[in-house]
XYZ file of C-alpha atoms in Angstrom:
514
model
C -5.355 -10.497 -16.002
C -6.448 -7.008 -14.855
C -4.183 -4.152 -15.843
C -3.391 -1.330 -13.379
C -5.038 1.234 -15.675
C -8.294 -0.427 -15.109
C -8.175 0.485 -11.401
C -10.977 3.025 -11.096
C -11.279 5.752 -8.479
C -14.613 7.363 -7.996
C -18.042 6.214 -7.094
C -19.560 9.621 -7.339
C -22.944 8.760 -8.786
C -23.160 10.199 -12.244
C -19.599 9.294 -13.242
C -18.711 6.275 -15.368
C -16.720 4.566 -12.625
C -17.298 3.338 -9.144
C -15.944 3.223 -5.645
C -16.942 3.239 -2.013
C -15.684 3.812 1.519
C -15.772 2.642 5.072
C -15.226 3.951 8.469
C -16.741 3.482 11.849
C -16.160 2.935 15.441
C -16.801 0.830 18.490
C -20.548 0.329 18.803
C -21.942 -0.932 22.041
C -23.516 -4.039 20.579
C -24.443 -6.455 23.467
C -23.894 -9.592 21.376
C -20.277 -8.628 20.910
C -19.525 -9.950 24.420
C -20.916 -13.469 23.780
C -17.790 -15.437 23.048
C -14.203 -14.173 23.243
C -13.194 -11.894 26.045
C -11.867 -8.492 24.983
C -8.096 -8.244 25.632
C -6.346 -5.150 26.893
C -4.995 -4.321 23.406
C -8.413 -4.197 21.898
C -7.895 -7.534 20.193
C -10.026 -10.566 21.103
C -8.498 -13.042 23.515
C -8.774 -16.768 22.806
C -11.948 -18.447 23.989
C -12.550 -21.993 25.042
C -15.889 -21.934 23.251
C -16.730 -22.541 19.606
C -15.198 -26.003 19.551
C -11.861 -24.677 20.703
C -11.587 -22.010 18.034
C -9.593 -18.934 18.973
C -12.319 -16.741 17.573
C -16.068 -17.262 18.081
C -18.429 -14.878 16.227
C -21.383 -13.385 18.129
C -24.628 -15.313 18.132
C -26.454 -14.621 14.871
C -23.388 -13.903 12.728
C -23.127 -14.579 9.940
C -26.716 -15.663 9.809
C -27.814 -12.027 10.157
C -26.195 -8.611 10.228
C -29.484 -6.837 11.037
C -28.535 -5.815 14.557
C -25.257 -4.274 13.370
C -27.012 -2.409 10.526
C -29.722 -1.109 12.783
C -27.242 0.434 15.187
C -24.701 1.871 12.764
C -26.935 2.953 9.808
C -28.085 6.267 11.393
C -24.469 7.495 11.343
C -24.141 6.978 7.547
C -25.284 9.752 5.192
C -25.762 10.461 1.543
C -23.673 13.346 0.173
C -25.061 15.186 -2.911
C -22.730 17.592 -4.682
C -22.992 20.123 -7.399
C -20.073 20.992 -9.616
C -19.566 23.618 -12.304
C -18.710 22.370 -15.791
C -17.261 25.090 -18.079
C -19.635 25.973 -20.836
C -18.335 25.142 -24.281
C -19.082 27.759 -26.963
C -19.837 26.365 -30.387
C -20.329 27.682 -33.902
C -23.222 26.313 -35.940
C -22.049 25.255 -39.403
C -24.093 27.013 -42.161
C -26.185 24.717 -44.276
C -26.094 21.820 -41.737
C -28.873 20.747 -39.444
C -28.817 21.653 -35.720
C -26.189 19.743 -33.841
C -23.473 20.041 -36.571
C -21.235 22.533 -34.900
C -17.600 23.087 -33.957
C -16.189 24.194 -30.605
C -14.808 27.739 -30.209
C -11.658 28.005 -27.992
C -12.311 29.973 -24.819
C -9.952 32.952 -24.565
C -8.393 33.773 -21.206
C -10.626 36.049 -19.248
C -13.557 35.541 -21.560
C -17.013 34.926 -20.022
C -18.389 35.611 -16.601
C -17.114 33.962 -13.473
C -19.104 30.814 -12.653
C -20.459 30.458 -16.195
C -21.098 26.886 -17.215
C -23.422 23.951 -16.778
C -24.143 22.272 -13.429
C -23.251 18.614 -12.898
C -24.736 16.544 -10.144
C -23.062 13.695 -8.211
C -23.490 11.735 -5.091
C -21.388 9.805 -2.606
C -21.463 8.552 0.957
C -20.057 9.555 4.315
C -20.458 9.059 8.049
C -20.549 11.156 11.211
C -17.503 10.813 13.474
C -18.729 13.348 16.075
C -22.056 14.445 17.506
C -21.509 18.038 16.464
C -21.665 17.408 12.721
C -18.192 16.336 11.430
C -18.473 13.850 8.577
C -15.731 11.721 6.879
C -15.884 11.061 3.138
C -13.538 10.629 0.145
C -11.746 13.602 -1.272
C -12.811 12.706 -4.774
C -16.462 13.046 -3.659
C -16.205 16.749 -2.657
C -12.988 17.950 -4.342
C -14.753 20.037 -7.071
C -18.001 20.691 -5.321
C -19.582 24.142 -5.435
C -22.472 23.046 -3.241
C -22.736 20.105 -0.810
C -25.904 18.721 0.676
C -26.019 15.933 3.307
C -29.058 13.704 3.512
C -29.608 11.906 6.794
C -31.448 8.628 7.396
C -34.374 10.562 8.792
C -34.685 12.321 5.401
C -33.370 15.704 6.734
C -31.208 17.617 4.197
C -28.527 19.897 5.567
C -26.019 22.065 3.784
C -22.353 21.214 4.387
C -18.973 22.866 4.033
C -15.539 21.386 3.493
C -13.299 21.525 6.569
C -10.265 19.944 5.013
C -9.077 17.609 2.260
C -6.034 15.399 1.655
C -5.850 14.170 -1.859
C -2.790 11.967 -1.217
C -4.954 9.599 0.903
C -8.244 10.499 -0.773
C -9.803 11.660 2.526
C -11.913 14.713 3.393
C -13.822 16.056 6.295
C -17.020 18.120 5.892
C -19.323 19.599 8.501
C -23.063 20.305 8.944
C -24.404 22.571 11.674
C -26.295 21.005 14.558
C -25.763 18.749 17.560
C -26.556 15.274 18.871
C -25.941 13.478 15.579
C -25.494 9.703 15.839
C -21.839 8.944 15.064
C -19.332 6.174 14.924
C -15.605 6.103 15.612
C -12.606 4.540 13.910
C -11.295 1.213 15.263
C -7.495 1.161 15.138
C -6.623 -1.500 17.657
C -8.556 -4.539 16.385
C -6.901 -5.116 13.000
C -9.044 -7.172 10.569
C -7.701 -10.453 9.254
C -8.070 -11.928 5.797
C -11.281 -13.946 5.964
C -13.035 -11.795 8.583
C -16.599 -10.679 7.855
C -17.254 -7.029 6.890
C -20.388 -4.984 6.217
C -20.372 -1.991 3.864
C -23.087 0.672 4.278
C -23.624 3.472 1.818
C -25.507 5.065 -1.013
C -25.010 3.022 -4.195
C -26.558 4.599 -7.263
C -28.368 7.099 -4.987
C -30.512 4.417 -3.274
C -29.271 5.303 0.227
C -29.264 3.091 3.313
C -27.856 0.028 1.587
C -25.852 -2.746 3.308
C -23.711 -5.355 1.626
C -21.626 -8.121 3.314
C -18.513 -9.977 2.435
C -15.016 -10.722 3.801
C -11.615 -9.145 4.024
C -9.990 -10.506 0.848
C -6.516 -9.102 1.249
C -4.283 -6.560 2.972
C -1.463 -4.284 2.207
C -2.569 -3.499 -1.372
C -0.221 -0.640 -2.136
C 0.564 1.405 -5.184
C -2.867 0.675 -6.737
C -3.072 4.276 -7.762
C -0.235 6.811 -8.139
C -2.380 9.586 -6.628
C -2.530 7.803 -3.205
C 1.057 6.640 -2.464
C 0.603 6.646 1.323
C -2.098 4.019 1.596
C -1.997 0.196 1.977
C -5.524 -0.557 0.976
C -7.713 -3.154 2.633
C -9.275 -5.402 -0.079
C -12.894 -6.564 0.504
C -15.425 -8.355 -1.533
C -18.585 -6.748 -0.095
C -20.246 -5.138 -3.099
C -19.492 -1.421 -3.504
C -20.664 0.585 -6.429
C -21.190 4.095 -7.750
C -22.248 6.352 -4.832
C -20.641 4.186 -2.164
C -17.488 6.244 -1.993
C -16.848 7.632 1.461
C -19.230 5.300 3.250
C -18.165 3.066 6.108
C -17.386 -0.644 6.235
C -17.776 -2.341 9.635
C -16.578 -5.567 11.202
C -19.121 -7.896 12.826
C -18.976 -5.981 16.043
C -20.057 -2.775 14.362
C -16.519 -1.313 14.450
C -15.440 0.843 11.526
C -12.275 -0.560 9.999
C -11.775 1.675 6.981
C -13.047 4.037 4.323
C -14.037 2.465 0.990
C -12.476 4.398 -1.870
C -12.130 2.373 -5.059
C -12.787 -0.811 -7.041
C -11.002 -2.846 -9.606
C -13.302 -3.405 -12.479
C -13.341 -3.750 -16.270
C -16.851 -2.275 -16.440
C -17.146 0.235 -13.650
C -19.537 -2.004 -11.701
C -18.693 -4.193 -8.745
C -17.003 -7.494 -9.493
C -16.125 -8.211 -5.861
C -12.804 -6.415 -5.682
C -13.099 -3.335 -3.569
C -10.515 -1.248 -1.645
C -10.908 0.588 1.709
C -8.530 3.065 3.264
C -7.679 1.356 6.642
C -8.719 3.040 9.820
C -5.073 3.184 10.893
C -4.451 5.571 7.951
C -7.828 7.359 8.045
C -8.046 8.308 11.689
C -4.831 10.366 12.121
C -5.483 12.221 8.892
C -9.146 13.025 9.655
C -8.266 14.037 13.210
C -5.799 16.628 11.781
C -8.295 17.799 9.184
C -10.874 18.268 11.947
C -8.453 20.472 13.810
C -8.073 22.635 10.697
C -4.550 21.545 9.933
C -3.134 21.327 6.393
C -1.568 18.006 5.617
C 2.042 18.711 4.636
C 4.490 15.947 3.757
C 8.189 15.824 3.128
C 9.371 15.856 -0.466
C 12.618 14.807 -2.223
C 11.796 15.512 -5.880
C 12.802 12.201 -7.357
C 11.238 9.453 -9.497
C 11.964 6.157 -7.799
C 11.329 2.466 -8.452
C 11.816 -0.777 -6.601
C 14.586 -3.117 -7.742
C 13.391 -6.317 -9.382
C 15.179 -9.620 -8.927
C 16.258 -9.512 -12.586
C 17.703 -6.050 -12.138
C 19.423 -7.143 -8.926
C 21.153 -10.018 -10.799
C 22.053 -7.850 -13.765
C 23.740 -5.244 -11.456
C 25.482 -7.918 -9.396
C 23.873 -6.772 -6.136
C 23.574 -8.925 -3.031
C 20.013 -7.815 -2.380
C 17.085 -6.292 -4.193
C 16.340 -4.066 -1.168
C 16.511 -0.320 -1.679
C 14.991 2.235 -4.041
C 16.468 3.007 -7.498
C 16.526 6.711 -8.408
C 15.150 6.808 -11.979
C 15.194 10.578 -12.249
C 15.764 13.761 -10.282
C 13.580 16.918 -10.544
C 15.793 19.773 -11.676
C 16.219 22.335 -8.912
C 14.292 20.142 -6.363
C 15.530 19.190 -2.938
C 17.277 16.039 -4.121
C 18.985 17.858 -6.978
C 20.253 20.538 -4.534
C 21.428 17.873 -2.091
C 23.491 16.027 -4.681
C 21.302 12.945 -5.343
C 21.613 11.688 -8.922
C 19.674 9.527 -11.394
C 21.067 5.951 -11.125
C 21.676 6.175 -7.391
C 20.298 3.377 -5.223
C 18.956 4.579 -1.841
C 19.906 1.940 0.811
C 18.884 3.663 4.034
C 17.188 6.839 5.297
C 18.420 8.295 8.575
C 20.136 5.086 9.542
C 17.162 2.772 8.836
C 17.314 0.358 5.814
C 15.003 1.156 2.895
C 12.975 -1.829 1.791
C 11.688 -0.581 -1.566
C 10.369 2.538 -3.315
C 7.094 2.472 -1.371
C 8.932 2.348 1.882
C 11.077 5.293 0.921
C 8.088 7.343 -0.358
C 6.153 6.927 2.887
C 9.093 7.613 5.190
C 9.961 10.760 3.286
C 6.300 11.771 3.456
C 6.448 11.421 7.304
C 9.248 13.959 7.461
C 8.546 17.592 8.128
C 9.326 20.108 5.460
C 12.831 21.475 6.391
C 14.027 18.286 8.041
C 17.450 16.921 7.103
C 17.227 13.490 5.446
C 20.452 11.468 5.575
C 20.526 9.073 2.659
C 22.971 6.201 2.332
C 23.294 5.498 -1.391
C 25.088 3.129 -3.785
C 26.714 5.035 -6.634
C 29.223 3.509 -9.079
C 29.472 0.455 -6.874
C 30.515 2.496 -3.801
C 28.523 3.441 -0.744
C 28.327 7.123 0.229
C 26.037 9.422 2.125
C 24.249 12.534 0.967
C 22.078 14.863 3.095
C 18.954 16.362 1.550
C 16.919 19.087 3.169
C 13.281 18.017 2.771
C 10.914 20.243 0.738
C 7.090 20.322 0.893
C 5.304 17.832 -1.299
C 3.428 19.714 -4.013
C -0.189 19.038 -4.757
C -1.173 16.302 -7.206
C -2.051 18.917 -9.880
C 1.396 20.592 -9.413
C 3.146 17.264 -9.705
C 1.232 16.295 -12.791
C 1.773 19.726 -14.406
C 5.481 18.853 -14.932
C 5.007 15.182 -15.849
C 4.119 15.644 -19.553
C 6.474 13.786 -21.824
C 7.787 15.413 -24.980
C 7.023 13.950 -28.352
C 9.332 11.320 -29.825
C 11.698 13.242 -32.094
C 11.514 12.234 -35.832
C 14.689 11.201 -37.502
C 15.090 12.634 -40.973
C 15.541 10.020 -43.757
C 19.274 9.268 -44.227
C 20.292 10.945 -41.022
C 21.261 7.783 -39.130
C 24.793 8.071 -37.824
C 27.248 5.168 -37.993
C 28.229 3.696 -34.605
C 29.641 0.724 -32.816
C 27.729 -2.514 -32.296
C 27.446 -3.347 -28.598
C 25.039 -6.009 -27.231
C 22.541 -5.714 -30.051
C 22.766 -1.901 -30.002
C 24.460 0.596 -32.335
C 25.830 3.454 -30.282
C 28.044 6.468 -30.722
C 29.546 9.210 -28.505
C 27.149 11.978 -27.676
C 28.263 14.839 -29.814
C 26.789 18.312 -30.101
C 25.325 17.473 -33.460
C 23.619 14.351 -32.115
C 22.394 16.215 -29.036
C 20.823 18.885 -31.333
C 19.449 16.204 -33.777
C 17.609 14.298 -31.085
C 16.813 17.265 -28.698
C 18.716 15.678 -25.876
C 18.899 17.987 -22.776
C 22.247 19.354 -21.711
C 22.082 17.616 -18.355
C 21.917 14.110 -20.054
C 25.355 12.404 -20.487
C 26.143 8.998 -21.963
C 26.299 7.298 -25.386
C 23.509 7.685 -27.906
C 21.757 4.943 -29.861
C 22.039 5.669 -33.523
C 20.088 2.766 -35.119
C 17.023 0.807 -34.047
C 18.004 -2.037 -31.694
C 17.960 -5.671 -32.909
C 17.143 -8.871 -31.147
C 16.508 -8.359 -27.451
C 17.315 -4.657 -27.954
C 14.716 -3.970 -30.592
C 12.828 -1.593 -28.248
C 15.717 0.881 -28.376
C 15.247 3.764 -30.828
C 17.645 6.254 -32.326
C 18.140 9.148 -29.871
C 17.955 7.067 -26.694
C 20.917 7.797 -24.416
C 22.489 5.064 -22.294
C 23.549 6.877 -19.059
C 24.372 4.003 -16.745
C 25.542 0.411 -17.323
C 25.634 -1.930 -14.344
C 26.210 0.475 -11.501
C 28.732 2.755 -13.285
C 28.120 5.868 -15.393
C 28.695 5.589 -19.197
C 30.782 8.316 -20.675
C 32.153 6.524 -23.763
C 31.487 3.557 -25.945
C 34.351 1.842 -24.234
C 32.460 2.126 -20.846
C 29.477 0.310 -22.332
C 31.643 -2.336 -23.886
C 33.447 -2.953 -20.549
C 30.063 -3.260 -18.721
C 28.824 -5.786 -21.281
C 32.009 -7.827 -21.055
C 31.883 -7.797 -17.218
C 28.297 -9.012 -17.235
C 29.228 -11.863 -19.591
C 32.280 -12.773 -17.551
C 30.120 -12.903 -14.335
C 27.563 -15.131 -16.027
C 24.737 -12.634 -15.551
C 21.609 -12.949 -17.700
C 22.010 -9.436 -19.069
C 23.375 -5.986 -18.382
C 21.525 -3.377 -16.372
C 21.060 -0.106 -18.309
C 19.656 3.288 -17.234
C 18.386 4.939 -20.356
C 17.146 8.487 -21.175
C 14.246 8.523 -23.687
C 12.062 11.503 -24.777
C 9.253 9.974 -22.693
C 11.337 9.764 -19.456
C 14.075 7.647 -17.936
C 13.935 3.917 -18.011
C 15.707 1.161 -16.080
C 15.971 -1.982 -18.185
C 17.879 -5.229 -18.253
C 19.214 -5.883 -21.708
C 19.602 -9.575 -22.502
C 22.952 -10.129 -24.220
C 23.434 -12.069 -27.469
C 26.109 -14.757 -27.396
C 28.025 -12.812 -30.044
C 27.833 -9.477 -31.805
């Protein structure tokens, strides 16, 4: 089974991973009227033809997609980029043949600006206006120092970046000129699983390439942490390196998304591709074309959805809501009183389904907006109000995400403790806090010996902060939570645990006896 880490973004030709993109618009293709009648909403109304089927494809589909390709291909372009790679200084080792050298660290301020080697890459894009605006993926042009657009008539034009949004992996670039062939996004006619799609782009620098397949799935969210605001459209039309940013069309020549990534163990297409839906891409690219900066609301929390096992262990009636795994010190949530271990049940009066739902709804808020959060804390409902901040860039978010090293425990330094549910724990004293480098803000009971049985993943220095839905401030609190879980017939006890690598929410299966 594919692991999430094998999800590869990219498709800039020259990188060791692949991706692609789609976008397009309503093309006046005469055959599109042969069958169903277009409804007011943009969807196709049922037709009496095609043996009573509600949907009858145009004549020639899927026998041929040539008419579609002929009309939409001129709007699709190849995007060539140059990036600057910092030059690595090396020291040749005396007495060794050429090639045996060691790198020399670059001192701050050393070297001339722009010094380094040039790397080449390529992706795809498509015109969305006659005056030269082009949609592509952010990862295609994010680090480019020079961008060249190659048209289907072999013209090569310099381009500049108009705007980028890394949180949806979208970008808009522009070339000078007029009367370019272009396509538009189709938002009204939503594709269904099983509908035909055609991807057009620039795989491996070949240019002008079409592949066909079907919509394989919808609502693929959280495939990649860098794009939390996108429910990807899954397609099986082959997309490879260099396809990123190119459009995928339905059988009427309407652009339904922007292909951005593939799931692959090798970096090549295995028939699992992902496109940013037109419903997400159009409003973002419209704002970028107007020169707007995409700003999103920000809480400053690490959140997770609640699994069924965790719901049962906490004795909750529902698994709906978002569990606050951690709070950024000094961030909006911290200033507003939100705490690690809280469960967010609603935002501004509307129920929160899961962590993805909360992330996107907070992202829709404007910086400075008041966010009224109904939370569950210690088994009681209460309300906190947080003033939304501005979501930092991905680089800024990643800068503070590094986890400290696991502290080493000196031989013979293990502290005696009390056995509880397969764990050996003790009150968090100043000596233990210093021994395990536990931050001052962390409160609970500390694990003093490696866990046994179902608790064997617990290591000395871990701190149990929450058991069930209540804070743990003493060994007696943990014992009471374990006893309550046993009395209620639950499969285990829910624990919120501090570790040197970050907070973890786990369900600890309980042994029948200590």
